[in-house]
Every structure is written in structure tokens, then in C-alpha cells.
PDB file of C-alpha atoms in Angstrom:
ATOM      1  CA  MET P 414       9.005  -9.421  47.873  1.00  0.00           C
ATOM      2  CA  GLU P 415       8.305  -5.933  47.809  1.00  0.00           C
ATOM      3  CA  ASP P 416       5.883  -3.983  46.556  1.00  0.00           C
ATOM      4  CA  LYS P 417       9.039  -2.151  43.836  1.00  0.00           C
ATOM      5  CA  GLN P 418      10.142  -5.520  42.840  1.00  0.00           C
ATOM      6  CA  ILE P 419       6.836  -6.732  41.668  1.00  0.00           C
ATOM      7  CA  ILE P 420       6.729  -3.491  39.346  1.00  0.00           C
ATOM      8  CA  GLU P 421      10.060  -3.034  38.042  1.00  0.00           C
ATOM      9  CA  LYS P 422       8.856  -7.037  37.063  1.00  0.00           C
ATOM     10  CA  CYS P 423       6.156  -4.760  35.070  1.00  0.00           C
ATOM     11  CA  ILE P 424       7.805  -1.722  33.564  1.00  0.00           C
ATOM     12  CA  GLU P 425       9.781  -5.321  32.489  1.00  0.00           C
ATOM     13  CA  LEU P 426       6.419  -7.182  30.966  1.00  0.00           C
ATOM     14  CA  ALA P 427       5.444  -3.507  29.790  1.00  0.00           C
ATOM     15  CA  LYS P 428       8.981  -3.907  27.299  1.00  0.00           C
ATOM     16  CA  GLN P 429       7.858  -6.852  26.337  1.00  0.00           C
ATOM     17  CA  GLY P 430       4.117  -5.507  25.694  1.00  0.00           C
ATOM     18  CA  LEU P 431       6.004  -3.215  23.438  1.00  0.00           C
ATOM     19  CA  VAL P 432       8.303  -6.222  20.519  1.00  0.00           C
ATOM     20  CA  GLN P 433       4.967  -7.837  20.879  1.00  0.00           C
ATOM     21  CA  GLY P 434       2.964  -5.085  18.651  1.00  0.00           C
ATOM     22  CA  GLN P 435       1.069  -4.361  22.072  1.00  0.00           C
ATOM     23  CA  ALA P 436       0.406  -1.112  24.176  1.00  0.00           C
ATOM     24  CA  PRO P 437       2.780  -1.116  27.075  1.00  0.00           C
ATOM     25  CA  PHE P 438       0.346  -2.423  29.876  1.00  0.00           C
ATOM     26  CA  SER P 439       1.122  -4.988  32.134  1.00  0.00           C
ATOM     27  CA  SER P 440      -0.019  -6.848  35.454  1.00  0.00           C
ATOM     28  CA  ILE P 441       0.939  -9.134  37.351  1.00  0.00           C
ATOM     29  CA  ILE P 442      -0.842 -10.787  40.889  1.00  0.00           C
ATOM     30  CA  THR P 443       0.541 -11.587  44.578  1.00  0.00           C
ATOM     31  CA  LYS P 444      -0.337 -13.702  46.393  1.00  0.00           C
ATOM     32  CA  ASP P 445       1.470 -14.590  50.120  1.00  0.00           C
ATOM     33  CA  ASN P 446       4.623 -12.743  48.087  1.00  0.00           C
ATOM     34  CA  LYS P 447       4.311 -14.706  45.126  1.00  0.00           C
ATOM     35  CA  ILE P 448       3.824 -14.027  41.735  1.00  0.00           C
ATOM     36  CA  VAL P 449       0.647 -16.066  41.152  1.00  0.00           C
ATOM     37  CA  ALA P 450       0.265 -14.530  37.509  1.00  0.00           C
ATOM     38  CA  GLU P 451       0.644 -11.918  35.835  1.00  0.00           C
ATOM     39  CA  SER P 452       0.038 -10.576  31.553  1.00  0.00           C
ATOM     40  CA  THR P 453       1.082  -7.905  29.486  1.00  0.00           C
ATOM     41  CA  ASN P 454      -1.560  -6.243  27.542  1.00  0.00           C
ATOM     42  CA  GLY P 455      -3.697  -7.660  24.247  1.00  0.00           C
ATOM     43  CA  SER P 456      -6.327  -5.719  23.082  1.00  0.00           C
ATOM     44  CA  LYS P 457      -4.865  -4.789  20.132  1.00  0.00           C
ATOM     45  CA  ASP P 458      -6.284  -7.410  19.596  1.00  0.00           C
ATOM     46  CA  ARG P 459      -9.317  -7.690  21.105  1.00  0.00           C
ATOM     47  CA  THR P 460     -10.445  -5.080  22.393  1.00  0.00           C
ATOM     48  CA  SER P 461     -11.319  -6.059  26.574  1.00  0.00           C
ATOM     49  CA  ASP P 462      -7.788  -7.955  27.220  1.00  0.00           C
ATOM     50  CA  HIS P 463      -7.071  -5.475  28.944  1.00  0.00           C
ATOM     51  CA  ALA P 464      -3.792  -6.591  31.250  1.00  0.00           C
ATOM     52  CA  GLU P 465      -5.529  -6.440  34.579  1.00  0.00           C
ATOM     53  CA  ILE P 466      -8.585  -8.148  32.702  1.00  0.00           C
ATOM     54  CA  LEU P 467      -6.525 -11.629  31.506  1.00  0.00           C
ATOM     55  CA  VAL P 468      -3.921 -11.326  34.782  1.00  0.00           C
ATOM     56  CA  LEU P 469      -7.196 -11.575  36.344  1.00  0.00           C
ATOM     57  CA  ASP P 470      -9.117 -14.514  34.384  1.00  0.00           C
ATOM     58  CA  LYS P 471      -5.274 -16.545  34.608  1.00  0.00           C
ATOM     59  CA  ALA P 472      -5.626 -16.180  38.781  1.00  0.00           C
ATOM     60  CA  HIS P 473      -8.615 -17.504  38.719  1.00  0.00           C
ATOM     61  CA  GLN P 474      -8.210 -20.351  36.948  1.00  0.00           C
ATOM     62  CA  ILE P 475      -4.445 -20.982  38.828  1.00  0.00           C
ATOM     63  CA  LEU P 476      -6.361 -20.735  41.971  1.00  0.00           C
ATOM     64  CA  LYS P 477      -9.863 -21.869  40.687  1.00  0.00           C
ATOM     65  CA  SER P 478     -11.077 -18.704  43.126  1.00  0.00           C
ATOM     66  CA  ALA P 479     -13.171 -16.788  41.718  1.00  0.00           C
ATOM     67  CA  ASP P 480     -12.402 -14.721  46.201  1.00  0.00           C
ATOM     68  CA  LEU P 481      -8.950 -12.947  45.592  1.00  0.00           C
ATOM     69  CA  SER P 482      -8.969 -11.611  49.120  1.00  0.00           C
ATOM     70  CA  ASP P 483      -5.425 -13.132  49.927  1.00  0.00           C
ATOM     71  CA  CYS P 484      -4.567 -11.148  46.881  1.00  0.00           C
ATOM     72  CA  THR P 485      -2.284  -7.757  45.544  1.00  0.00           C
ATOM     73  CA  LEU P 486      -2.096  -6.609  41.686  1.00  0.00           C
ATOM     74  CA  TYR P 487       0.445  -5.152  40.909  1.00  0.00           C
ATOM     75  CA  THR P 488      -0.037  -2.696  37.358  1.00  0.00           C
ATOM     76  CA  ILE P 489       2.300  -0.444  35.279  1.00  0.00           C
ATOM     77  CA  CYS P 490      -1.369   2.396  34.694  1.00  0.00           C
ATOM     78  CA  GLU P 491      -4.082   2.912  36.974  1.00  0.00           C
ATOM     79  CA  PRO P 492      -6.378   0.442  35.350  1.00  0.00           C
ATOM     80  CA  CYS P 493      -9.588   1.923  33.544  1.00  0.00           C
ATOM     81  CA  PRO P 494     -13.070   1.877  34.551  1.00  0.00           C
ATOM     82  CA  MET P 495     -14.014  -1.469  33.401  1.00  0.00           C
ATOM     83  CA  CYS P 496     -10.298  -2.732  35.063  1.00  0.00           C
ATOM     84  CA  SER P 497     -11.705  -1.611  38.404  1.00  0.00           C
ATOM     85  CA  PHE P 498     -14.882  -3.424  38.565  1.00  0.00           C
ATOM     86  CA  MET P 499     -13.405  -6.289  37.211  1.00  0.00           C
ATOM     87  CA  ILE P 500     -11.078  -5.796  40.530  1.00  0.00           C
ATOM     88  CA  ARG P 501     -13.829  -5.373  43.164  1.00  0.00           C
ATOM     89  CA  GLU P 502     -15.661  -7.752  41.704  1.00  0.00           C
ATOM     90  CA  TYR P 503     -12.776  -9.978  41.998  1.00  0.00           C
ATOM     91  CA  ARG P 504     -12.559  -9.002  45.143  1.00  0.00           C
ATOM     92  CA  ILE P 505      -8.445  -7.626  45.048  1.00  0.00           C
ATOM     93  CA  LYS P 506      -7.203  -7.009  48.499  1.00  0.00           C
ATOM     94  CA  LYS P 507      -4.497  -4.251  47.329  1.00  0.00           C
ATOM     95  CA  VAL P 508      -3.146  -2.641  44.380  1.00  0.00           C
ATOM     96  CA  VAL P 509      -0.167  -1.063  43.690  1.00  0.00           C
ATOM     97  CA  ILE P 510      -0.467   1.509  40.835  1.00  0.00           C
ATOM     98  CA  ALA P 511       2.681   3.605  38.630  1.00  0.00           C
ATOM     99  CA  LEU P 512       1.274   5.442  36.434  1.00  0.00           C
ATOM    100  CA  SER P 513      -1.611   7.021  37.312  1.00  0.00           C
ATOM    101  CA  SER P 514      -4.992   8.011  34.623  1.00  0.00           C
ATOM    102  CA  PRO P 515      -6.055  11.627  34.767  1.00  0.00           C
ATOM    103  CA  PHE P 516      -7.892  10.992  31.828  1.00  0.00           C
ATOM    104  CA  MET P 517      -9.436   7.291  32.111  1.00  0.00           C
ATOM    105  CA  GLY P 518      -8.397   6.308  35.705  1.00  0.00           C
ATOM    106  CA  GLY P 519     -10.327   3.972  38.306  1.00  0.00           C
ATOM    107  CA  TYR P 520      -9.926   5.277  40.785  1.00  0.00           C
ATOM    108  CA  SER P 521      -8.557   9.004  39.773  1.00  0.00           C
ATOM    109  CA  LYS P 522     -11.007   9.700  38.399  1.00  0.00           C
ATOM    110  CA  TRP P 523     -14.429   8.261  38.020  1.00  0.00           C
ATOM    111  CA  PRO P 524     -13.716   6.796  41.727  1.00  0.00           C
ATOM    112  CA  ILE P 525     -14.435   2.694  41.849  1.00  0.00           C
ATOM    113  CA  LEU P 526     -11.854   1.472  43.210  1.00  0.00           C
ATOM    114  CA  GLN P 527     -12.607   3.803  46.268  1.00  0.00           C
ATOM    115  CA  ASP P 528     -16.436   4.016  45.749  1.00  0.00           C
ATOM    116  CA  ASP P 529     -18.237   2.881  49.404  1.00  0.00           C
ATOM    117  CA  GLU P 530     -21.445   2.594  48.316  1.00  0.00           C
ATOM    118  CA  ILE P 531     -21.010  -0.572  45.791  1.00  0.00           C
ATOM    119  CA  THR P 532     -19.674  -2.607  48.814  1.00  0.00           C
ATOM    120  CA  GLN P 533     -23.489  -2.933  49.465  1.00  0.00           C
ATOM    121  CA  PHE P 534     -23.739  -4.951  47.482  1.00  0.00           C
ATOM    122  CA  LYS P 535     -22.388  -8.132  48.975  1.00  0.00           C
ATOM    123  CA  ASP P 536     -22.490 -10.950  45.958  1.00  0.00           C
ATOM    124  CA  TYR P 537     -20.519  -8.630  43.428  1.00  0.00           C
ATOM    125  CA  PHE P 538     -18.149  -6.492  45.352  1.00  0.00           C
ATOM    126  CA  ALA P 539     -15.920  -6.353  48.094  1.00  0.00           C
ATOM    127  CA  PRO P 540     -14.918  -2.819  49.473  1.00  0.00           C
ATOM    128  CA  PRO P 541     -12.170  -1.359  48.868  1.00  0.00           C
ATOM    129  CA  PRO P 542      -8.983  -2.979  48.121  1.00  0.00           C
ATOM    130  CA  GLU P 543      -5.994  -0.374  49.447  1.00  0.00           C
ATOM    131  CA  VAL P 544      -4.584   1.165  46.915  1.00  0.00           C
ATOM    132  CA  VAL P 545      -0.509   2.528  46.560  1.00  0.00           C
ATOM    133  CA  THR P 546       0.025   4.998  43.386  1.00  0.00           C
ATOM    134  CA  GLY P 547       3.575   6.684  41.955  1.00  0.00           C
ATOM    135  CA  ILE P 548       5.737   3.427  42.801  1.00  0.00           C
ATOM    136  CA  LEU P 549       8.758   3.919  40.456  1.00  0.00           C
ATOM    137  CA  GLU P 550       6.679   6.533  38.405  1.00  0.00           C
ATOM    138  CA  ALA P 551       9.314   7.706  36.113  1.00  0.00           C
ATOM    139  CA  GLU P 552      10.748   4.767  35.155  1.00  0.00           C
ATOM    140  CA  ALA P 553       7.191   3.331  34.322  1.00  0.00           C
ATOM    141  CA  LYS P 554       6.824   6.900  32.152  1.00  0.00           C
ATOM    142  CA  LYS P 555      10.200   5.888  30.149  1.00  0.00           C
ATOM    143  CA  VAL P 556       8.491   3.387  28.813  1.00  0.00           C
ATOM    144  CA  PHE P 557       5.481   5.105  27.847  1.00  0.00           C
ATOM    145  CA  ASP P 558       7.329   8.211  25.986  1.00  0.00           C
ATOM    146  CA  GLN P 559       8.143   5.059  23.312  1.00  0.00           C
ATOM    147  CA  THR P 560       4.640   5.967  22.675  1.00  0.00           C
ATOM    148  CA  PRO P 561       1.110   7.981  21.084  1.00  0.00           C
ATOM    149  CA  LEU P 562       0.515   7.276  24.347  1.00  0.00           C
ATOM    150  CA  TRP P 563       0.625  10.880  26.494  1.00  0.00           C
ATOM    151  CA  MET P 564      -2.264  10.770  28.165  1.00  0.00           C
ATOM    152  CA  PHE P 565      -0.333   8.669  32.050  1.00  0.00           C
ATOM    153  CA  GLY P 566       1.297  10.217  34.971  1.00  0.00           C
ATOM    154  CA  SER P 567       0.711  12.661  37.274  1.00  0.00           C
ATOM    155  CA  GLU P 568       2.224  15.235  34.982  1.00  0.00           C
ATOM    156  CA  VAL P 569       0.178  15.209  32.475  1.00  0.00           C
ATOM    157  CA  LYS P 570      -1.611  17.759  32.177  1.00  0.00           C
ATOM    158  CA  LYS P 571      -5.357  18.257  30.896  1.00  0.00           C
ATOM    159  CA  LYS P 572      -5.572  19.839  27.242  1.00  0.00           C
TER     160      LYS P 572
END
């Protein structure tokens, strides 16, 4: 499957999350072009249950390994710093993002996903993953436009 197809699935998951009363965040992990795990957001019920954290935990359980270096993480919105550190610890090789997060992102606001310096702590952090941004951004933004979450996307103006 191509990046665009997986992000389309993330957008559909985000819509499901909205129906369930959650914020429209969603993530999918693939390995060898097959979906391993997917998740919507759960932070309304538990603050730390971001979609990326939940999908990393699911992939860890399914693959029975904390080394996800053969995996790609797809997400409707740029991971926050907490999620970005987890992505680095789980050794994800590629991160594909629909919407940027200029106020809270672990890539555009704080350079955690591209920080090469933390790689010196090899027992904890993998080298920076490849990061692809802006895949189906306009379509993802339409989902967020249904919520008060105005602060996501590359066209957002800081106040």
C-alpha cells in the first residue's frame, strides 16, 4: 500500500474517533506494506492515550518486540513531544504525517524526530526516522475543522 492509502485510512479512523467522542487523532503502523496495528485517540478517557502511543503499544504486543525498526507509523497529525520520544524509543524507521502541528509538534515545533544528538543513547533512542509530511493535508484538515482544534496544519497562523 502507498502512503496516501494509509493516510486515507487514518482519516477514516479519525472520523470514527469523533463519533466516539474523542479528538480526531489516529495512527496506523505497517510492516512490509501490511497494517500491523491501528488506533484512534483515547485521551478523553486517559490523558496519555494518544493515538500514536496506543498504536505503538498494540504493535509491540502483536510483533512481540520493542524494536519496530522495520515499521512505518502513519498519523493524521504530527506527533507531540511525548509521542515523538516514544517513536524514537520504539525505533520506528519512517513517520508519515498528514497535518503539521506548529504549536505542539515533535518535528516542526521541537525537533525530536530529527534530533541526531540523542542517538548517542543507543540503548534508548534509534537514529532519526525518515519523516514525510503533508500527505492529504487538506482532507485531514476537514476532519479537524469539525472540532475546536484549529491549531493544526501548515497554514495555521500563530497568534
